Amino acid sequence: HAPYDRIIVTATSQELTPPIELLEQLVVGGKMIIPMKQESGYENLCLIHKRRRRNLLYEGGIFTEKLIGVRFVPLIKGENNG
């Protein structure tokens, strides 16, 4: 039933960027809360704001706000999504 206004993810992304598959399911102007692994190895709960439809990870397509340090189980990609 995408696109969604809001998405809440309850497992840590193992990449330093949010999963593109989830970003594509957000409307422009939508928000996603997701725990993300940081370069330091720690995890932060992040609020992602989607600003444009194309070039999501480049040219300001998303804005990421780090909220608090957290600890979640890892996000595992399934057979159908990567």
PDB file of N, CA and C in Angstrom:
ATOM      1  N   HIS A   1       0.817  -1.206   0.000  1.00  0.00           N
ATOM      2  CA  HIS A   1       0.000   0.000   0.000  1.00  0.00           C
ATOM      3  C   HIS A   1       0.855   1.262   0.000  1.00  0.00           C
ATOM      4  N   ALA A   2       2.116   1.163  -0.416  1.00  0.00           N
ATOM      5  CA  ALA A   2       2.993   2.338  -0.454  1.00  0.00           C
ATOM      6  C   ALA A   2       2.465   3.313  -1.508  1.00  0.00           C
ATOM      7  N   PRO A   3       2.790   4.554  -1.443  1.00  0.00           N
ATOM      8  CA  PRO A   3       3.772   5.187  -0.552  1.00  0.00           C
ATOM      9  C   PRO A   3       3.164   5.531   0.803  1.00  0.00           C
ATOM     10  N   TYR A   4       4.056   5.590   1.804  1.00  0.00           N
ATOM     11  CA  TYR A   4       3.652   5.849   3.184  1.00  0.00           C
ATOM     12  C   TYR A   4       4.125   7.232   3.624  1.00  0.00           C
ATOM     13  N   ASP A   5       3.362   7.821   4.565  1.00  0.00           N
ATOM     14  CA  ASP A   5       3.756   9.103   5.160  1.00  0.00           C
ATOM     15  C   ASP A   5       4.839   8.900   6.206  1.00  0.00           C
ATOM     16  N   ARG A   6       4.753   7.773   6.922  1.00  0.00           N
ATOM     17  CA  ARG A   6       5.693   7.480   8.002  1.00  0.00           C
ATOM     18  C   ARG A   6       6.050   6.000   7.978  1.00  0.00           C
ATOM     19  N   ILE A   7       7.305   5.686   8.329  1.00  0.00           N
ATOM     20  CA  ILE A   7       7.763   4.308   8.478  1.00  0.00           C
ATOM     21  C   ILE A   7       8.568   4.231   9.772  1.00  0.00           C
ATOM     22  N   ILE A   8       8.318   3.186  10.574  1.00  0.00           N
ATOM     23  CA  ILE A   8       9.098   2.923  11.780  1.00  0.00           C
ATOM     24  C   ILE A   8       9.798   1.584  11.596  1.00  0.00           C
ATOM     25  N   VAL A   9      11.123   1.583  11.728  1.00  0.00           N
ATOM     26  CA  VAL A   9      11.926   0.360  11.576  1.00  0.00           C
ATOM     27  C   VAL A   9      12.447  -0.017  12.956  1.00  0.00           C
ATOM     28  N   THR A  10      12.325  -1.293  13.313  1.00  0.00           N
ATOM     29  CA  THR A  10      12.713  -1.725  14.667  1.00  0.00           C
ATOM     30  C   THR A  10      13.900  -2.683  14.655  1.00  0.00           C
ATOM     31  N   ALA A  11      14.775  -2.530  13.651  1.00  0.00           N
ATOM     32  CA  ALA A  11      16.020  -3.299  13.581  1.00  0.00           C
ATOM     33  C   ALA A  11      17.083  -2.390  12.958  1.00  0.00           C
ATOM     34  N   THR A  12      18.334  -2.556  13.349  1.00  0.00           N
ATOM     35  CA  THR A  12      19.412  -1.658  12.919  1.00  0.00           C
ATOM     36  C   THR A  12      19.886  -1.942  11.505  1.00  0.00           C
ATOM     37  N   SER A  13      19.899  -0.898  10.684  1.00  0.00           N
ATOM     38  CA  SER A  13      20.478  -0.999   9.346  1.00  0.00           C
ATOM     39  C   SER A  13      21.979  -1.193   9.486  1.00  0.00           C
ATOM     40  N   GLN A  14      22.534  -2.177   8.800  1.00  0.00           N
ATOM     41  CA  GLN A  14      23.964  -2.461   8.896  1.00  0.00           C
ATOM     42  C   GLN A  14      24.779  -1.591   7.942  1.00  0.00           C
ATOM     43  N   GLU A  15      24.111  -0.815   7.111  1.00  0.00           N
ATOM     44  CA  GLU A  15      24.769   0.115   6.193  1.00  0.00           C
ATOM     45  C   GLU A  15      24.843   1.488   6.852  1.00  0.00           C
ATOM     46  N   LEU A  16      25.689   2.359   6.327  1.00  0.00           N
ATOM     47  CA  LEU A  16      25.798   3.717   6.861  1.00  0.00           C
ATOM     48  C   LEU A  16      24.754   4.645   6.249  1.00  0.00           C
ATOM     49  N   THR A  17      23.973   4.131   5.306  1.00  0.00           N
ATOM     50  CA  THR A  17      22.875   4.891   4.711  1.00  0.00           C
ATOM     51  C   THR A  17      21.586   4.091   4.897  1.00  0.00           C
ATOM     52  N   PRO A  18      20.441   4.760   4.953  1.00  0.00           N
ATOM     53  CA  PRO A  18      19.185   4.018   5.115  1.00  0.00           C
ATOM     54  C   PRO A  18      18.891   3.162   3.884  1.00  0.00           C
ATOM     55  N   PRO A  19      18.192   2.044   4.055  1.00  0.00           N
ATOM     56  CA  PRO A  19      17.894   1.165   2.924  1.00  0.00           C
ATOM     57  C   PRO A  19      17.059   1.876   1.850  1.00  0.00           C
ATOM     58  N   ILE A  20      17.549   1.878   0.621  1.00  0.00           N
ATOM     59  CA  ILE A  20      16.870   2.556  -0.485  1.00  0.00           C
ATOM     60  C   ILE A  20      15.480   1.974  -0.708  1.00  0.00           C
ATOM     61  N   GLU A  21      15.316   0.653  -0.438  1.00  0.00           N
ATOM     62  CA  GLU A  21      14.015   0.015  -0.619  1.00  0.00           C
ATOM     63  C   GLU A  21      12.958   0.649   0.275  1.00  0.00           C
ATOM     64  N   LEU A  22      13.353   1.065   1.479  1.00  0.00           N
ATOM     65  CA  LEU A  22      12.408   1.720   2.387  1.00  0.00           C
ATOM     66  C   LEU A  22      12.194   3.178   2.000  1.00  0.00           C
ATOM     67  N   LEU A  23      13.249   3.869   1.604  1.00  0.00           N
ATOM     68  CA  LEU A  23      13.115   5.269   1.189  1.00  0.00           C
ATOM     69  C   LEU A  23      12.178   5.412  -0.004  1.00  0.00           C
ATOM     70  N   GLU A  24      12.234   4.455  -0.919  1.00  0.00           N
ATOM     71  CA  GLU A  24      11.372   4.513  -2.094  1.00  0.00           C
ATOM     72  C   GLU A  24       9.899   4.333  -1.733  1.00  0.00           C
ATOM     73  N   GLN A  25       9.616   3.778  -0.557  1.00  0.00           N
ATOM     74  CA  GLN A  25       8.234   3.584  -0.132  1.00  0.00           C
ATOM     75  C   GLN A  25       7.659   4.792   0.612  1.00  0.00           C
ATOM     76  N   LEU A  26       8.487   5.816   0.867  1.00  0.00           N
ATOM     77  CA  LEU A  26       8.027   7.038   1.526  1.00  0.00           C
ATOM     78  C   LEU A  26       7.557   8.056   0.499  1.00  0.00           C
ATOM     79  N   VAL A  27       6.524   8.826   0.844  1.00  0.00           N
ATOM     80  CA  VAL A  27       6.113   9.947   0.009  1.00  0.00           C
ATOM     81  C   VAL A  27       7.145  11.053   0.166  1.00  0.00           C
ATOM     82  N   VAL A  28       7.238  11.950  -0.798  1.00  0.00           N
ATOM     83  CA  VAL A  28       8.086  13.137  -0.636  1.00  0.00           C
ATOM     84  C   VAL A  28       7.500  13.926   0.530  1.00  0.00           C
ATOM     85  N   GLY A  29       8.343  14.288   1.472  1.00  0.00           N
ATOM     86  CA  GLY A  29       7.888  14.936   2.694  1.00  0.00           C
ATOM     87  C   GLY A  29       7.652  13.943   3.830  1.00  0.00           C
ATOM     88  N   GLY A  30       7.778  12.634   3.544  1.00  0.00           N
ATOM     89  CA  GLY A  30       7.577  11.599   4.551  1.00  0.00           C
ATOM     90  C   GLY A  30       8.767  11.479   5.485  1.00  0.00           C
ATOM     91  N   LYS A  31       8.542  10.765   6.594  1.00  0.00           N
ATOM     92  CA  LYS A  31       9.592  10.578   7.608  1.00  0.00           C
ATOM     93  C   LYS A  31       9.701   9.111   7.982  1.00  0.00           C
ATOM     94  N   MET A  32      10.922   8.714   8.336  1.00  0.00           N
ATOM     95  CA  MET A  32      11.178   7.348   8.773  1.00  0.00           C
ATOM     96  C   MET A  32      12.069   7.394  10.009  1.00  0.00           C
ATOM     97  N   ILE A  33      11.706   6.613  11.017  1.00  0.00           N
ATOM     98  CA  ILE A  33      12.553   6.419  12.199  1.00  0.00           C
ATOM     99  C   ILE A  33      13.246   5.076  12.011  1.00  0.00           C
ATOM    100  N   ILE A  34      14.580   5.061  12.130  1.00  0.00           N
ATOM    101  CA  ILE A  34      15.331   3.823  11.929  1.00  0.00           C
ATOM    102  C   ILE A  34      16.610   3.846  12.759  1.00  0.00           C
ATOM    103  N   PRO A  35      16.915   2.748  13.470  1.00  0.00           N
ATOM    104  CA  PRO A  35      18.222   2.666  14.125  1.00  0.00           C
ATOM    105  C   PRO A  35      19.281   2.354  13.060  1.00  0.00           C
ATOM    106  N   MET A  36      20.378   3.116  13.066  1.00  0.00           N
ATOM    107  CA  MET A  36      21.416   2.934  12.051  1.00  0.00           C
ATOM    108  C   MET A  36      22.786   2.802  12.682  1.00  0.00           C
ATOM    109  N   LYS A  37      23.586   1.897  12.120  1.00  0.00           N
ATOM    110  CA  LYS A  37      24.974   1.713  12.548  1.00  0.00           C
ATOM    111  C   LYS A  37      25.777   2.942  12.103  1.00  0.00           C
ATOM    112  N   GLN A  38      26.693   3.395  12.945  1.00  0.00           N
ATOM    113  CA  GLN A  38      27.532   4.545  12.659  1.00  0.00           C
ATOM    114  C   GLN A  38      28.950   4.074  12.338  1.00  0.00           C
ATOM    115  N   GLU A  39      29.761   4.936  11.750  1.00  0.00           N
ATOM    116  CA  GLU A  39      31.147   4.588  11.417  1.00  0.00           C
ATOM    117  C   GLU A  39      31.915   4.134  12.649  1.00  0.00           C
ATOM    118  N   SER A  40      31.567   4.690  13.805  1.00  0.00           N
ATOM    119  CA  SER A  40      32.257   4.349  15.049  1.00  0.00           C
ATOM    120  C   SER A  40      31.899   2.954  15.558  1.00  0.00           C
ATOM    121  N   GLY A  41      30.867   2.336  14.952  1.00  0.00           N
ATOM    122  CA  GLY A  41      30.417   1.025  15.405  1.00  0.00           C
ATOM    123  C   GLY A  41      29.212   1.105  16.327  1.00  0.00           C
ATOM    124  N   TYR A  42      28.926   2.292  16.846  1.00  0.00           N
ATOM    125  CA  TYR A  42      27.751   2.485  17.685  1.00  0.00           C
ATOM    126  C   TYR A  42      26.509   2.565  16.819  1.00  0.00           C
ATOM    127  N   GLU A  43      25.351   2.610  17.460  1.00  0.00           N
ATOM    128  CA  GLU A  43      24.087   2.748  16.746  1.00  0.00           C
ATOM    129  C   GLU A  43      23.363   3.993  17.245  1.00  0.00           C
ATOM    130  N   ASN A  44      22.684   4.685  16.331  1.00  0.00           N
ATOM    131  CA  ASN A  44      21.863   5.840  16.683  1.00  0.00           C
ATOM    132  C   ASN A  44      20.474   5.673  16.113  1.00  0.00           C
ATOM    133  N   LEU A  45      19.477   6.132  16.858  1.00  0.00           N
ATOM    134  CA  LEU A  45      18.139   6.215  16.321  1.00  0.00           C
ATOM    135  C   LEU A  45      18.099   7.470  15.465  1.00  0.00           C
ATOM    136  N   CYS A  46      17.720   7.320  14.207  1.00  0.00           N
ATOM    137  CA  CYS A  46      17.755   8.441  13.264  1.00  0.00           C
ATOM    138  C   CYS A  46      16.369   8.745  12.732  1.00  0.00           C
ATOM    139  N   LEU A  47      16.110  10.014  12.521  1.00  0.00           N
ATOM    140  CA  LEU A  47      14.891  10.473  11.869  1.00  0.00           C
ATOM    141  C   LEU A  47      15.278  10.915  10.467  1.00  0.00           C
ATOM    142  N   ILE A  48      14.715  10.242   9.473  1.00  0.00           N
ATOM    143  CA  ILE A  48      15.011  10.533   8.066  1.00  0.00           C
ATOM    144  C   ILE A  48      13.860  11.324   7.474  1.00  0.00           C
ATOM    145  N   HIS A  49      14.174  12.449   6.834  1.00  0.00           N
ATOM    146  CA  HIS A  49      13.174  13.255   6.137  1.00  0.00           C
ATOM    147  C   HIS A  49      13.412  13.078   4.638  1.00  0.00           C
ATOM    148  N   LYS A  50      12.400  12.645   3.897  1.00  0.00           N
ATOM    149  CA  LYS A  50      12.555  12.481   2.445  1.00  0.00           C
ATOM    150  C   LYS A  50      12.190  13.798   1.768  1.00  0.00           C
ATOM    151  N   ARG A  51      13.115  14.333   0.972  1.00  0.00           N
ATOM    152  CA  ARG A  51      12.917  15.635   0.340  1.00  0.00           C
ATOM    153  C   ARG A  51      12.613  15.577  -1.146  1.00  0.00           C
ATOM    154  N   ARG A  52      12.978  14.484  -1.817  1.00  0.00           N
ATOM    155  CA  ARG A  52      12.700  14.389  -3.250  1.00  0.00           C
ATOM    156  C   ARG A  52      12.568  12.951  -3.680  1.00  0.00           C
ATOM    157  N   ARG A  53      11.987  12.767  -4.844  1.00  0.00           N
ATOM    158  CA  ARG A  53      11.687  11.425  -5.344  1.00  0.00           C
ATOM    159  C   ARG A  53      12.909  10.751  -5.942  1.00  0.00           C
ATOM    160  N   ARG A  54      13.688  11.424  -6.768  1.00  0.00           N
ATOM    161  CA  ARG A  54      14.849  10.821  -7.433  1.00  0.00           C
ATOM    162  C   ARG A  54      16.135  11.236  -6.735  1.00  0.00           C
ATOM    163  N   ASN A  55      17.208  10.515  -7.018  1.00  0.00           N
ATOM    164  CA  ASN A  55      18.520  10.803  -6.421  1.00  0.00           C
ATOM    165  C   ASN A  55      18.429  10.924  -4.900  1.00  0.00           C
ATOM    166  N   LEU A  56      17.785   9.944  -4.288  1.00  0.00           N
ATOM    167  CA  LEU A  56      17.504  10.017  -2.851  1.00  0.00           C
ATOM    168  C   LEU A  56      18.737  10.204  -1.989  1.00  0.00           C
ATOM    169  N   LEU A  57      19.795   9.485  -2.292  1.00  0.00           N
ATOM    170  CA  LEU A  57      20.972   9.529  -1.421  1.00  0.00           C
ATOM    171  C   LEU A  57      21.969  10.604  -1.832  1.00  0.00           C
ATOM    172  N   TYR A  58      21.629  11.377  -2.855  1.00  0.00           N
ATOM    173  CA  TYR A  58      22.510  12.437  -3.352  1.00  0.00           C
ATOM    174  C   TYR A  58      21.722  13.731  -3.489  1.00  0.00           C
ATOM    175  N   GLU A  59      22.424  14.828  -3.551  1.00  0.00           N
ATOM    176  CA  GLU A  59      21.826  16.142  -3.819  1.00  0.00           C
ATOM    177  C   GLU A  59      20.720  16.507  -2.837  1.00  0.00           C
ATOM    178  N   GLY A  60      20.884  16.145  -1.570  1.00  0.00           N
ATOM    179  CA  GLY A  60      19.899  16.553  -0.569  1.00  0.00           C
ATOM    180  C   GLY A  60      18.566  15.852  -0.670  1.00  0.00           C
ATOM    181  N   GLY A  61      18.528  14.648  -1.236  1.00  0.00           N
ATOM    182  CA  GLY A  61      17.272  13.912  -1.363  1.00  0.00           C
ATOM    183  C   GLY A  61      16.687  13.494  -0.023  1.00  0.00           C
ATOM    184  N   ILE A  62      17.559  13.305   0.966  1.00  0.00           N
ATOM    185  CA  ILE A  62      17.102  12.997   2.316  1.00  0.00           C
ATOM    186  C   ILE A  62      17.896  13.833   3.309  1.00  0.00           C
ATOM    187  N   PHE A  63      17.309  14.041   4.472  1.00  0.00           N
ATOM    188  CA  PHE A  63      17.987  14.727   5.572  1.00  0.00           C
ATOM    189  C   PHE A  63      17.909  13.798   6.772  1.00  0.00           C
ATOM    190  N   THR A  64      19.036  13.529   7.423  1.00  0.00           N
ATOM    191  CA  THR A  64      19.095  12.606   8.557  1.00  0.00           C
ATOM    192  C   THR A  64      19.390  13.363   9.844  1.00  0.00           C
ATOM    193  N   GLU A  65      18.554  13.138  10.845  1.00  0.00           N
ATOM    194  CA  GLU A  65      18.743  13.698  12.178  1.00  0.00           C
ATOM    195  C   GLU A  65      19.092  12.569  13.132  1.00  0.00           C
ATOM    196  N   LYS A  66      20.223  12.638  13.804  1.00  0.00           N
ATOM    197  CA  LYS A  66      20.570  11.632  14.817  1.00  0.00           C
ATOM    198  C   LYS A  66      19.891  12.033  16.123  1.00  0.00           C
ATOM    199  N   LEU A  67      19.126  11.099  16.706  1.00  0.00           N
ATOM    200  CA  LEU A  67      18.355  11.419  17.903  1.00  0.00           C
ATOM    201  C   LEU A  67      19.040  10.961  19.181  1.00  0.00           C
ATOM    202  N   ILE A  68      19.208   9.644  19.369  1.00  0.00           N
ATOM    203  CA  ILE A  68      19.813   9.109  20.592  1.00  0.00           C
ATOM    204  C   ILE A  68      20.568   7.824  20.273  1.00  0.00           C
ATOM    205  N   GLY A  69      21.489   7.454  21.143  1.00  0.00           N
ATOM    206  CA  GLY A  69      22.174   6.174  21.011  1.00  0.00           C
ATOM    207  C   GLY A  69      21.226   5.049  21.394  1.00  0.00           C
ATOM    208  N   VAL A  70      21.270   3.960  20.632  1.00  0.00           N
ATOM    209  CA  VAL A  70      20.371   2.824  20.875  1.00  0.00           C
ATOM    210  C   VAL A  70      21.094   1.513  20.622  1.00  0.00           C
ATOM    211  N   ARG A  71      20.397   0.415  20.867  1.00  0.00           N
ATOM    212  CA  ARG A  71      20.917  -0.924  20.579  1.00  0.00           C
ATOM    213  C   ARG A  71      19.730  -1.775  20.135  1.00  0.00           C
ATOM    214  N   PHE A  72      19.720  -2.193  18.868  1.00  0.00           N
ATOM    215  CA  PHE A  72      18.651  -3.012  18.306  1.00  0.00           C
ATOM    216  C   PHE A  72      19.259  -4.249  17.653  1.00  0.00           C
ATOM    217  N   VAL A  73      18.421  -5.224  17.336  1.00  0.00           N
ATOM    218  CA  VAL A  73      18.878  -6.387  16.581  1.00  0.00           C
ATOM    219  C   VAL A  73      19.162  -5.935  15.146  1.00  0.00           C
ATOM    220  N   PRO A  74      20.017  -6.649  14.397  1.00  0.00           N
ATOM    221  CA  PRO A  74      20.344  -6.252  13.022  1.00  0.00           C
ATOM    222  C   PRO A  74      19.161  -6.430  12.073  1.00  0.00           C
ATOM    223  N   LEU A  75      19.057  -5.543  11.098  1.00  0.00           N
ATOM    224  CA  LEU A  75      18.082  -5.649  10.020  1.00  0.00           C
ATOM    225  C   LEU A  75      18.630  -6.652   9.007  1.00  0.00           C
ATOM    226  N   ILE A  76      17.850  -7.663   8.692  1.00  0.00           N
ATOM    227  CA  ILE A  76      18.271  -8.705   7.772  1.00  0.00           C
ATOM    228  C   ILE A  76      17.443  -8.603   6.507  1.00  0.00           C
ATOM    229  N   LYS A  77      18.122  -8.513   5.366  1.00  0.00           N
ATOM    230  CA  LYS A  77      17.417  -8.447   4.088  1.00  0.00           C
ATOM    231  C   LYS A  77      16.939  -9.839   3.713  1.00  0.00           C
ATOM    232  N   GLY A  78      15.693  -9.926   3.269  1.00  0.00           N
ATOM    233  CA  GLY A  78      15.135 -11.205   2.838  1.00  0.00           C
ATOM    234  C   GLY A  78      15.452 -11.516   1.412  1.00  0.00           C
ATOM    235  N   GLU A  79      15.008 -12.686   0.945  1.00  0.00           N
ATOM    236  CA  GLU A  79      15.276 -13.123  -0.429  1.00  0.00           C
ATOM    237  C   GLU A  79      14.648 -12.192  -1.460  1.00  0.00           C
ATOM    238  N   ASN A  80      13.483 -11.644  -1.141  1.00  0.00           N
ATOM    239  CA  ASN A  80      12.753 -10.821  -2.104  1.00  0.00           C
ATOM    240  C   ASN A  80      13.214  -9.366  -2.149  1.00  0.00           C
ATOM    241  N   ASN A  81      13.982  -8.914  -1.173  1.00  0.00           N
ATOM    242  CA  ASN A  81      14.374  -7.499  -1.155  1.00  0.00           C
ATOM    243  C   ASN A  81      15.877  -7.321  -0.986  1.00  0.00           C
ATOM    244  N   GLY A  82      16.664  -8.146  -1.588  1.00  0.00           N
ATOM    245  CA  GLY A  82      18.083  -7.914  -1.633  1.00  0.00           C
ATOM    246  C   GLY A  82      18.846  -9.030  -1.096  1.00  0.00           C
TER     247      GLY A  82
END
